[in-house]
Tab-separated table of C-alpha atoms in Angstrom:
chain	number	residue	atom	x	y	z
N	1	MET	CA	-32.452	73.402	-75.496
N	2	TYR	CA	-34.973	72.093	-72.230
N	3	ILE	CA	-38.001	74.882	-70.604
N	4	VAL	CA	-40.113	74.888	-68.053
N	5	GLU	CA	-44.017	75.068	-68.282
N	6	LYS	CA	-46.706	75.646	-65.240
N	7	GLN	CA	-49.136	72.342	-65.871
N	8	LYS	CA	-52.771	73.117	-65.060
N	9	ASN	CA	-52.187	70.736	-61.304
N	10	GLY	CA	-50.041	73.459	-60.205
N	11	ARG	CA	-46.260	71.249	-60.639
N	12	TYR	CA	-43.586	72.279	-62.990
N	13	ALA	CA	-42.420	70.204	-66.246
N	14	VAL	CA	-39.120	70.786	-67.612
N	15	LYS	CA	-39.549	68.864	-71.823
N	16	LYS	CA	-37.786	69.945	-74.674
N	17	LYS	CA	-38.823	73.215	-76.656
N	18	GLY	CA	-41.413	71.480	-79.184
N	19	ALA	CA	-41.814	67.998	-77.486
N	20	SER	CA	-44.954	66.730	-76.116
N	21	ARG	CA	-44.407	65.025	-73.285
N	22	ALA	CA	-42.139	65.935	-69.753
N	23	SER	CA	-38.535	64.544	-69.432
N	24	LYS	CA	-39.344	65.414	-65.957
N	25	THR	CA	-41.892	66.804	-63.870
N	26	PHE	CA	-41.441	69.164	-60.153
N	27	ASP	CA	-43.645	70.634	-57.435
N	28	THR	CA	-42.004	73.621	-57.314
N	29	TYR	CA	-40.516	76.170	-59.492
N	30	GLN	CA	-37.224	76.365	-58.116
N	31	GLU	CA	-36.993	72.943	-58.112
N	32	ALA	CA	-37.460	72.934	-62.487
N	33	ILE	CA	-35.437	75.705	-63.627
N	34	LEU	CA	-32.470	73.597	-61.185
N	35	TYR	CA	-32.738	70.733	-63.337
N	36	CYS	CA	-33.794	72.812	-66.705
N	37	THR	CA	-30.482	75.189	-65.975
N	38	LYS	CA	-28.668	71.861	-65.266
N	39	LYS	CA	-29.624	70.355	-69.162
N	40	ASN	CA	-29.270	73.248	-70.754
N	41	LYS	CA	-25.871	74.059	-69.435
N	42	GLU	CA	-25.188	70.424	-71.279
N	43	LEU	CA	-26.060	72.240	-74.592
N	44	GLY	CA	-23.919	75.276	-74.080
N	45	ILE	CA	-27.509	77.134	-73.417
N	46	GLU	CA	-28.181	80.001	-70.299
N	47	THR	CA	-31.504	79.848	-68.894
N	48	THR	CA	-33.865	82.928	-67.695
N	49	THR	CA	-34.611	82.392	-64.652
N	50	LYS	CA	-38.109	84.690	-64.373
N	51	GLU	CA	-41.363	82.584	-63.042
N	52	GLY	CA	-43.731	81.858	-66.433
N	53	THR	CA	-41.354	82.347	-69.155
N	54	ASN	CA	-40.447	79.325	-71.684
N	55	SER	CA	-37.915	81.120	-72.824
N	56	THR	CA	-33.646	80.266	-73.323
N	57	VAL	CA	-31.073	82.923	-74.083
N	58	LYS	CA	-27.638	81.170	-76.687
N	59	LYS	CA	-24.254	82.029	-74.318
N	60	LYS	CA	-22.744	82.962	-77.605
N	61	LYS	CA	-19.201	82.460	-76.925
N	62	ASN	CA	-16.500	85.408	-75.514
N	63	SER	CA	-19.265	87.353	-74.785
N	64	GLN	CA	-18.347	90.171	-72.791
N	65	VAL	CA	-20.705	90.541	-69.757
N	66	SER	CA	-22.874	93.835	-69.612
N	67	LYS	CA	-22.659	95.938	-66.699
N	68	PRO	CA	-25.849	96.244	-64.852
N	69	LYS	CA	-28.398	99.435	-64.722
N	70	LYS	CA	-28.408	101.807	-62.087
N	71	SER	CA	-32.407	101.524	-62.705
N	72	GLY	CA	-31.731	97.049	-62.250
N	73	ILE	CA	-32.553	97.594	-59.666
N	74	LYS	CA	-36.474	99.803	-59.936
N	75	MET	CA	-37.518	97.245	-62.684
N	76	PHE	CA	-36.759	94.723	-60.689
N	77	LEU	CA	-38.895	95.597	-57.803
N	78	LEU	CA	-41.841	96.271	-60.138
N	79	SER	CA	-41.000	92.607	-62.420
N	80	LEU	CA	-41.053	91.273	-58.693
N	81	LEU	CA	-44.202	93.055	-57.927
N	82	VAL	CA	-45.863	92.637	-60.870
N	83	MET	CA	-45.339	88.799	-60.576
N	84	ILE	CA	-46.686	89.088	-57.119
N	85	VAL	CA	-50.197	90.568	-59.374
N	86	ILE	CA	-50.108	87.669	-61.687
N	87	VAL	CA	-49.161	84.615	-59.242
N	88	ALA	CA	-52.069	86.247	-57.035
N	89	PHE	CA	-54.468	86.316	-59.811
N	90	ILE	CA	-53.693	82.517	-60.666
N	91	PHE	CA	-54.432	81.781	-57.312
N	92	VAL	CA	-57.977	83.101	-57.195
N	93	PHE	CA	-58.710	81.666	-60.388
N	94	ILE	CA	-58.001	78.754	-59.892
N	95	LYS	CA	-59.383	78.735	-56.858
N	96	TYR	CA	-62.636	80.308	-56.636
N	97	ILE	CA	-63.313	80.830	-60.050
N	98	LYS	CA	-62.326	78.616	-62.547
N	99	PRO	CA	-64.824	75.739	-60.594
N	100	ASN	CA	-67.849	77.711	-61.164
N	101	MET	CA	-66.951	77.950	-65.060
N	102	ASP	CA	-66.545	74.128	-65.646
N	103	ASN	CA	-70.023	73.737	-64.168
N	104	VAL	CA	-72.123	76.177	-65.864
N	105	GLY	CA	-74.380	74.080	-68.030
N	106	THR	CA	-74.180	70.989	-65.670
N	107	ASP	CA	-75.460	69.862	-62.567
N	108	SER	CA	-72.448	69.245	-60.796
N	109	SER	CA	-74.608	68.273	-56.823
N	110	THR	CA	-73.431	64.474	-57.261
N	111	THR	CA	-69.946	64.873	-58.931
N	112	THR	CA	-66.665	63.870	-56.930
N	113	THR	CA	-63.839	65.609	-59.287
N	114	ASN	CA	-60.806	63.576	-57.692
N	115	ASN	CA	-58.392	62.914	-60.504
N	116	ASN	CA	-54.866	64.269	-59.953
N	117	SER	CA	-53.047	63.598	-63.810
N	118	ALA	CA	-50.888	65.593	-65.043
N	119	GLU	CA	-52.619	66.387	-68.182
N	120	GLY	CA	-50.420	66.738	-71.895
N	121	VAL	CA	-48.098	64.576	-70.192
N	122	ILE	CA	-46.656	61.434	-71.346
N	123	TYR	CA	-44.373	59.278	-68.685
N	124	ASP	CA	-41.455	56.845	-70.099
N	125	ASP	CA	-42.357	53.588	-67.418
N	126	PHE	CA	-45.301	52.451	-67.818
N	127	GLN	CA	-47.919	53.822	-70.369
N	128	ILE	CA	-51.606	52.742	-71.617
N	129	HIS	CA	-53.129	53.348	-74.906
N	130	PHE	CA	-56.767	53.087	-75.907
N	131	MET	CA	-56.547	53.019	-79.701
N	132	MET	CA	-58.740	53.839	-82.388
N	133	LEU	CA	-59.617	50.991	-84.088
N	134	GLY	CA	-60.109	52.762	-87.667
N	135	ASN	CA	-63.989	53.126	-87.687
N	136	ASP	CA	-67.104	53.575	-86.097
N	137	LYS	CA	-68.005	49.836	-84.419
N	138	ALA	CA	-67.214	49.991	-80.297
N	139	GLY	CA	-64.797	47.726	-79.170
N	140	ASP	CA	-61.844	47.817	-77.396
N	141	SER	CA	-57.807	46.818	-78.205
N	142	ILE	CA	-55.585	48.738	-75.921
N	143	TYR	CA	-51.660	48.229	-76.160
N	144	ILE	CA	-49.773	48.550	-72.807
N	145	LYS	CA	-45.724	49.381	-72.397
N	146	ALA	CA	-44.124	48.823	-69.092
N	147	GLY	CA	-40.760	49.583	-69.674
N	148	ASP	CA	-39.368	46.669	-72.624
N	149	THR	CA	-42.639	44.262	-71.749
N	150	ASP	CA	-45.012	44.943	-74.057
N	151	ILE	CA	-49.209	43.969	-73.274
N	152	LEU	CA	-52.097	43.538	-75.672
N	153	ILE	CA	-55.216	43.510	-74.067
N	154	ASP	CA	-57.996	42.360	-76.774
N	155	ALA	CA	-57.265	43.101	-80.551
N	156	GLY	CA	-60.842	44.765	-81.417
N	157	SER	CA	-63.374	45.539	-83.594
N	158	ARG	CA	-62.989	44.501	-87.238
N	159	LYS	CA	-60.389	42.562	-89.044
N	160	GLY	CA	-59.424	45.799	-91.046
N	161	SER	CA	-58.520	47.418	-87.650
N	162	SER	CA	-55.482	45.882	-88.089
N	163	GLN	CA	-54.370	48.433	-90.630
N	164	THR	CA	-55.480	51.374	-88.082
N	165	THR	CA	-53.561	49.582	-84.931
N	166	LEU	CA	-50.312	47.788	-86.284
N	167	PRO	CA	-48.966	51.114	-87.813
N	168	TYR	CA	-49.764	52.713	-84.311
N	169	MET	CA	-48.419	49.646	-81.950
N	170	ASN	CA	-44.942	49.722	-84.307
N	171	GLN	CA	-44.417	52.590	-82.495
N	172	TYR	CA	-43.119	51.288	-79.538
N	173	VAL	CA	-43.456	47.308	-80.011
N	174	LYS	CA	-39.442	47.111	-81.325
N	175	ASP	CA	-38.857	43.698	-81.054
N	176	ASN	CA	-41.836	41.847	-82.976
N	177	LYS	CA	-42.874	39.887	-79.661
N	178	LEU	CA	-45.887	40.920	-77.371
N	179	GLU	CA	-44.697	39.189	-74.054
N	180	TYR	CA	-48.193	39.496	-72.952
N	181	VAL	CA	-51.791	38.914	-74.933
N	182	ILE	CA	-55.340	38.938	-73.294
N	183	MET	CA	-58.345	37.862	-75.219
N	184	THR	CA	-60.837	38.541	-72.584
N	185	HIS	CA	-63.653	37.165	-74.551
N	186	GLY	CA	-65.196	35.975	-77.449
N	187	ASP	CA	-66.841	38.353	-79.061
N	188	GLN	CA	-66.413	39.970	-82.586
N	189	ASP	CA	-65.360	43.990	-81.006
N	190	HIS	CA	-62.709	42.460	-78.736
N	191	ILE	CA	-60.615	40.224	-81.187
N	192	GLU	CA	-61.199	39.863	-84.633
N	193	ALA	CA	-58.128	41.642	-85.778
N	194	PHE	CA	-56.035	39.071	-83.236
N	195	PRO	CA	-55.186	37.363	-86.785
N	196	ASN	CA	-53.747	39.853	-88.438
N	197	ILE	CA	-51.422	41.178	-85.569
N	198	LEU	CA	-50.080	37.664	-83.995
N	199	ASN	CA	-49.320	37.053	-88.142
N	200	THR	CA	-46.632	40.488	-87.445
N	201	TYR	CA	-46.368	39.876	-83.890
N	202	SER	CA	-45.174	36.712	-81.623
N	203	ALA	CA	-46.095	36.230	-78.127
N	204	ASP	CA	-44.650	34.825	-75.080
N	205	THR	CA	-48.536	34.482	-73.025
N	206	ILE	CA	-51.470	34.310	-74.136
N	207	ILE	CA	-54.648	34.466	-71.263
N	208	TYR	CA	-58.264	34.151	-71.897
N	209	ASN	CA	-61.264	32.161	-70.939
N	210	GLN	CA	-62.098	28.129	-71.245
N	211	TYR	CA	-65.500	29.187	-71.638
N	212	THR	CA	-68.035	30.202	-74.283
N	213	THR	CA	-70.081	29.003	-76.026
N	214	LYS	CA	-68.251	30.695	-79.324
N	215	THR	CA	-68.276	29.151	-82.871
N	216	THR	CA	-68.136	32.470	-85.512
N	217	ASN	CA	-65.576	32.584	-87.503
N	218	ALA	CA	-63.646	35.548	-85.774
N	219	TYR	CA	-62.890	33.128	-82.377
N	220	LYS	CA	-62.379	30.036	-85.234
N	221	ASN	CA	-59.766	31.821	-86.673
N	222	THR	CA	-58.383	33.694	-83.280
N	223	LEU	CA	-58.102	30.884	-81.960
N	224	VAL	CA	-56.168	29.838	-84.962
N	225	ALA	CA	-54.480	31.856	-83.705
N	226	PHE	CA	-53.471	31.432	-81.069
N	227	ASN	CA	-51.911	27.980	-81.593
N	228	LYS	CA	-50.009	28.527	-83.861
N	229	GLN	CA	-48.221	31.290	-81.837
N	230	LYS	CA	-48.714	27.555	-78.387
N	231	ASN	CA	-46.718	25.587	-81.646
N	232	ASN	CA	-44.070	28.427	-81.539
N	233	GLY	CA	-42.888	28.295	-77.844
N	234	ALA	CA	-45.991	30.227	-76.861
N	235	ASN	CA	-47.689	30.001	-73.517
N	236	ILE	CA	-51.392	29.908	-73.625
N	237	TYR	CA	-53.073	30.328	-69.726
N	238	TYR	CA	-56.719	29.835	-68.744
N	239	ALA	CA	-57.570	32.524	-66.789
N	240	SER	CA	-58.678	30.146	-63.722
N	241	ASP	CA	-55.134	28.140	-63.726
N	242	CYS	CA	-53.847	32.148	-63.286
N	243	TRP	CA	-56.305	32.497	-59.691
N	244	ASN	CA	-55.620	29.005	-58.984
N	245	ASN	CA	-51.813	28.825	-59.951
N	246	THR	CA	-51.803	26.155	-61.917
N	247	ASN	CA	-50.902	24.273	-64.805
N	248	GLY	CA	-47.609	27.214	-64.551
N	249	ALA	CA	-49.527	29.821	-64.693
N	250	SER	CA	-49.900	32.834	-62.211
N	251	ARG	CA	-52.078	35.413	-60.354
N	252	GLU	CA	-48.868	38.018	-60.298
N	253	TYR	CA	-46.850	39.002	-63.511
N	254	LYS	CA	-44.178	41.299	-62.784
N	255	LEU	CA	-43.872	43.324	-65.856
N	256	SER	CA	-41.055	45.759	-64.790
N	257	THR	CA	-38.893	46.359	-61.860
N	258	LYS	CA	-41.451	48.278	-60.738
N	259	VAL	CA	-45.246	46.796	-62.402
N	260	THR	CA	-47.246	43.940	-61.754
N	261	MET	CA	-50.609	42.691	-63.374
N	262	SER	CA	-52.693	40.331	-61.488
N	263	ILE	CA	-55.788	38.552	-63.322
N	264	LEU	CA	-58.910	39.725	-60.556
N	265	TYR	CA	-61.582	37.139	-60.030
N	266	ASN	CA	-63.955	36.512	-61.816
N	267	GLU	CA	-67.060	33.970	-60.411
N	268	TYR	CA	-67.131	32.761	-64.400
N	269	TYR	CA	-63.317	31.394	-64.703
N	270	PHE	CA	-65.114	28.706	-62.622
N	271	LYS	CA	-68.770	27.835	-64.206
N	272	THR	CA	-70.858	28.519	-67.242
N	273	GLN	CA	-72.977	31.829	-68.258
N	274	SER	CA	-74.527	32.634	-70.471
N	275	ASP	CA	-74.264	35.831	-71.242
N	276	GLU	CA	-70.244	35.781	-73.369
N	277	ASN	CA	-69.569	39.282	-71.684
N	278	ASN	CA	-69.580	37.598	-67.997
N	279	TYR	CA	-67.004	35.540	-68.904
N	280	SER	CA	-64.654	38.279	-69.164
N	281	VAL	CA	-60.911	38.045	-68.028
N	282	CYS	CA	-60.453	41.231	-65.668
N	283	THR	CA	-56.792	42.831	-64.461
N	284	LEU	CA	-55.411	45.288	-62.515
N	285	PHE	CA	-52.193	46.678	-63.063
N	286	THR	CA	-50.515	48.951	-60.239
N	287	TYR	CA	-47.611	50.807	-60.423
N	288	ASP	CA	-45.428	50.456	-57.231
N	289	SER	CA	-42.414	54.119	-57.167
N	290	GLY	CA	-41.330	52.954	-53.484
N	291	THR	CA	-43.575	55.055	-51.509
N	292	GLU	CA	-46.674	55.403	-53.304
N	293	LYS	CA	-48.591	53.611	-55.475
N	294	HIS	CA	-51.086	53.990	-57.956
N	295	TYR	CA	-53.962	51.526	-59.934
N	296	PHE	CA	-55.615	50.653	-63.406
N	297	MET	CA	-58.044	48.587	-63.564
N	298	PHE	CA	-59.962	46.349	-66.899
N	299	THR	CA	-62.467	44.460	-67.170
N	300	GLY	CA	-63.016	43.895	-70.402
N	301	ASP	CA	-67.193	43.479	-71.680
N	302	LEU	CA	-68.251	41.994	-67.473
N	303	GLU	CA	-71.287	42.739	-66.881
N	304	ARG	CA	-74.234	43.688	-64.273
N	305	GLU	CA	-73.823	39.736	-62.592
N	306	GLY	CA	-70.384	39.366	-63.229
N	307	GLU	CA	-69.134	42.621	-61.100
N	308	ALA	CA	-71.877	41.551	-58.819
N	309	ALA	CA	-69.667	38.221	-57.871
N	310	MET	CA	-66.620	40.556	-57.878
N	311	ALA	CA	-67.584	42.466	-55.281
N	312	ALA	CA	-68.955	40.532	-52.947
N	313	TYR	CA	-65.697	38.078	-53.393
N	314	TYR	CA	-63.649	41.533	-52.680
N	315	ASP	CA	-65.499	42.118	-49.504
N	316	GLY	CA	-62.914	43.783	-47.514
N	317	SER	CA	-62.513	40.766	-45.422
N	318	THR	CA	-58.623	40.480	-45.892
N	319	LYS	CA	-56.059	42.634	-48.154
N	320	GLU	CA	-56.345	40.258	-50.679
N	321	LYS	CA	-60.197	40.317	-50.997
N	322	THR	CA	-59.757	44.452	-50.905
N	323	LEU	CA	-59.834	46.502	-53.823
N	324	PRO	CA	-57.852	49.600	-53.513
N	325	GLN	CA	-59.742	52.832	-55.430
N	326	VAL	CA	-58.131	53.350	-59.161
N	327	ASP	CA	-56.034	55.994	-61.105
N	328	LEU	CA	-58.067	54.224	-63.961
N	329	PHE	CA	-61.671	53.291	-64.591
N	330	LYS	CA	-61.946	51.372	-68.331
N	331	ALA	CA	-65.241	50.986	-68.387
N	332	GLY	CA	-67.136	47.957	-68.275
N	333	HIS	CA	-68.272	47.257	-71.906
N	334	HIS	CA	-67.929	50.207	-73.746
N	335	GLY	CA	-70.111	51.839	-71.671
N	336	SER	CA	-73.292	50.380	-71.278
N	337	LYS	CA	-76.176	50.608	-69.360
N	338	THR	CA	-75.343	47.380	-67.781
N	339	SER	CA	-71.879	47.716	-66.843
N	340	SER	CA	-69.749	49.560	-64.625
N	341	ASN	CA	-72.245	49.371	-61.300
N	342	GLU	CA	-72.317	51.309	-58.292
N	343	CYS	CA	-71.290	47.349	-56.252
N	344	LEU	CA	-68.031	47.889	-58.271
N	345	LEU	CA	-67.857	51.719	-58.363
N	346	SER	CA	-68.364	52.195	-54.691
N	347	LEU	CA	-65.557	49.584	-53.971
N	348	ILE	CA	-62.727	51.692	-56.631
N	349	LYS	CA	-63.792	54.710	-57.041
N	350	PRO	CA	-62.025	55.690	-60.013
N	351	LYS	CA	-60.272	58.922	-60.651
N	352	MET	CA	-60.552	58.455	-64.237
N	353	CYS	CA	-62.902	56.385	-67.028
N	354	VAL	CA	-61.751	55.925	-70.433
N	355	VAL	CA	-64.541	54.662	-72.673
N	356	SER	CA	-63.546	52.554	-75.715
N	357	CYS	CA	-66.333	53.044	-78.282
N	358	CYS	CA	-67.594	54.758	-81.051
N	359	CYS	CA	-69.448	57.553	-79.698
N	360	GLY	CA	-73.352	58.451	-79.729
N	361	THR	CA	-73.449	55.961	-82.718
N	362	ASN	CA	-76.585	53.540	-83.585
N	363	GLU	CA	-74.924	50.431	-84.171
N	364	TYR	CA	-76.424	48.351	-81.424
N	365	THR	CA	-79.636	49.960	-80.578
N	366	GLY	CA	-81.651	52.918	-82.361
N	367	VAL	CA	-82.882	54.342	-78.465
N	368	THR	CA	-80.751	57.316	-78.133
N	369	ASP	CA	-80.042	56.618	-73.936
N	370	ASN	CA	-79.272	53.440	-74.503
N	371	GLN	CA	-76.334	54.784	-77.129
N	372	PHE	CA	-72.711	54.217	-75.720
N	373	PRO	CA	-71.833	56.021	-73.380
N	374	THR	CA	-74.890	55.440	-72.071
N	375	GLN	CA	-76.699	57.821	-69.893
N	376	GLU	CA	-77.098	55.215	-67.183
N	377	PHE	CA	-73.040	54.590	-66.882
N	378	ILE	CA	-73.135	58.238	-66.909
N	379	SER	CA	-75.353	58.747	-64.612
N	380	ARG	CA	-73.501	56.520	-62.307
N	381	ILE	CA	-69.503	57.223	-62.576
N	382	SER	CA	-70.837	61.363	-62.670
N	383	LYS	CA	-70.473	59.931	-58.957
N	384	TYR	CA	-66.910	59.480	-58.507
N	385	THR	CA	-65.054	61.837	-61.167
N	386	ASP	CA	-65.803	63.759	-64.461
N	387	ALA	CA	-62.481	62.566	-65.560
N	388	VAL	CA	-64.276	60.724	-68.030
N	389	TYR	CA	-63.109	60.354	-71.916
N	390	VAL	CA	-63.950	58.491	-75.231
N	391	THR	CA	-61.647	57.851	-77.730
N	392	SER	CA	-63.898	57.724	-81.294
N	393	ILE	CA	-67.284	58.955	-82.565
N	394	TYR	CA	-69.521	59.420	-85.508
N	395	GLU	CA	-68.454	61.921	-88.144
N	396	SER	CA	-72.260	63.095	-89.194
N	397	TYR	CA	-76.083	62.456	-87.936
N	398	GLU	CA	-79.509	62.592	-88.938
N	399	ILE	CA	-82.797	62.543	-87.314
N	400	ALA	CA	-84.416	59.538	-89.045
N	401	THR	CA	-87.770	57.975	-88.970
N	402	LYS	CA	-87.972	54.279	-88.610
N	403	ALA	CA	-89.530	52.289	-92.081
N	404	ASP	CA	-91.016	48.989	-92.035
N	405	LYS	CA	-88.925	46.368	-91.848
N	406	GLU	CA	-86.193	48.671	-91.068
N	407	ASN	CA	-83.481	47.050	-88.210
N	408	VAL	CA	-83.846	49.824	-85.654
N	409	PRO	CA	-84.087	47.651	-82.084
N	410	GLY	CA	-85.668	49.934	-79.461
N	411	VAL	CA	-87.681	52.018	-82.064
N	412	SER	CA	-91.485	51.455	-83.415
N	413	VAL	CA	-92.234	52.157	-87.257
N	414	GLY	CA	-92.532	55.781	-87.187
N	415	GLY	CA	-90.606	56.903	-84.207
N	416	ASN	CA	-87.789	59.123	-84.592
N	417	TYR	CA	-84.207	57.782	-83.484
N	418	ILE	CA	-79.842	59.308	-84.414
N	419	LYS	CA	-79.154	57.557	-87.549
N	420	THR	CA	-75.054	58.055	-87.861
N	421	SER	CA	-73.197	57.655	-90.236
N	422	GLY	CA	-68.774	58.042	-90.382
N	423	PHE	CA	-66.405	58.532	-87.737
N	424	LYS	CA	-63.910	60.562	-86.241
N	425	ALA	CA	-61.353	60.677	-82.722
N	426	MET	CA	-63.251	62.214	-79.723
N	427	ASN	CA	-60.350	62.455	-77.499
N	428	GLY	CA	-58.686	60.211	-80.069
N	429	ASN	CA	-56.039	57.771	-79.436
N	430	ILE	CA	-55.466	58.436	-75.557
N	431	ILE	CA	-52.840	57.773	-73.512
N	432	VAL	CA	-52.640	57.346	-69.575
N	433	SER	CA	-49.302	56.430	-68.353
N	434	CYS	CA	-47.240	56.908	-64.898
N	435	ASN	CA	-43.888	56.630	-63.643
N	436	ASP	CA	-42.501	57.907	-59.780
N	437	THR	CA	-43.925	61.697	-59.780
N	438	GLY	CA	-47.256	60.353	-60.932
N	439	VAL	CA	-50.069	59.920	-63.373
N	440	GLY	CA	-50.070	61.153	-67.057
N	441	LEU	CA	-52.952	62.008	-69.347
N	442	PHE	CA	-52.411	62.310	-72.937
N	443	ALA	CA	-54.977	62.145	-76.150
N	444	SER	CA	-53.749	62.928	-79.507
N	445	ASN	CA	-57.156	64.662	-80.674
N	446	ASN	CA	-57.907	67.088	-77.427
N	447	LEU	CA	-58.713	65.902	-73.812
N	448	ILE	CA	-61.792	68.216	-73.530
N	449	LYS	CA	-64.063	65.505	-71.266
N	450	LEU	CA	-67.141	63.805	-71.670
N	451	LYS	CA	-69.200	66.104	-70.141
N	452	GLU	CA	-67.945	69.129	-71.648
N	453	SER	CA	-68.223	67.831	-75.444
N	454	GLU	CA	-70.296	69.319	-77.800
N	455	TRP	CA	-71.449	65.960	-78.594
N	456	PHE	CA	-73.024	65.835	-74.821
N	457	ASN	CA	-74.457	69.134	-74.737
N	458	THR	CA	-75.902	69.129	-78.778
N	459	LYS	CA	-79.562	69.400	-77.799
N	460	ILE	CA	-82.053	67.264	-80.370
N	461	ILE	CA	-85.950	66.717	-81.502
N	462	ILE	CA	-86.557	63.222	-80.893
N	463	ASP	CA	-90.636	62.124	-81.309
N	464	GLY	CA	-91.532	66.048	-81.106
N	465	LYS	CA	-89.505	66.555	-78.121
N	466	GLU	CA	-86.443	68.426	-77.560
N	467	ARG	CA	-83.847	67.158	-75.331
N	468	PRO	CA	-79.893	67.001	-74.266
N	469	MET	CA	-78.282	64.174	-76.038
N	470	ARG	CA	-77.161	63.535	-72.356
N	471	ILE	CA	-77.418	64.936	-69.009
N	472	TRP	CA	-74.323	64.855	-66.357
N	473	GLY	CA	-75.420	63.361	-62.422
């Protein structure tokens, strides 16, 4: 049976009872109930028409219709009055009370909340899956589905991550083929699972940046996997060829009737740089419903220099050199202090941001503020949206003291640092989707925003001083 549910954004979703995703959403209750009635009628079920209820009534065959009681009009008027009171309360709560509740304990003076996605909904037309990676390491592995087209951006964070990501992708990849594979750059946490994944799936087109100084086994093994695919008929294109539309490559790829993937400009497609992260292949996905467009942006681990060069190119002087406001921005370099800079954020003004990392671990540094997602990143992104979500988090932590010869970057011997272990879902596998009605947001664990999470608001004592884990704004 089909039911109608009111979403947090005020729209009405029609869904099968017990299902996690909506079949269709509507602006008004009347439109939703008409569609629900039609679907239930096909199943021989009569739909109740009282707004706010999710129940349906089985229609018995050959049953007689009972006559209304004399008190029916009174009951109707009373029900109508109650419904008006409830609607009025909901309006007052959403408009005046809830915003104040959301801001309790946070400094939201510099925060713009411009995300209007439908929470708890997965649309079929276009889906972006930020996958958990099965360990406590930062990394990217993003599966994208556009109609019948399957795309994989990166395959981190370790070789064993494929034991987690492959079963997940198998739910969606039905023909054992990835139409597009993109390696943003050559760091371990973005590539090490590629050999296992490409041993399972074939690939039609592989895109990466030819400039790299990497000589690691992980990088060599990835190139071997790419060449095996090439020998089996795959096209391999450099990002520079994509940008220049040369050697068979294209700057834009039509993924479905409504979805386009564009290779964005990066100065370091064309020259060398000391930081591998700046070689990142950057992409913009556009969903065009015919009446409006939605944009989704990925910049790998692009750092400050790369973002500055990108911002300088997209100066707004022409349509081609103008970046749109994006519905989704994947945080650059896992929410590091050196990425997602104001020069880029001010151009794209993201409505939502997803951070692919294991939140708060001391993998790269013992300096609390610089652990992913960093305080500097949070201070910058908070100006544009509070819809920030993170895939994973450590399972436990302790305040430790650095011993002599212990490798804890950024912490002096005798200094305190947060020592973490294990991992678990924070928001979990995060799915951002889109169809003609708008953008949907779903997560396998919860949809708690970063600033409202337990981790964010935890108080810790480092070197004798109490402090919050993070500060918003």
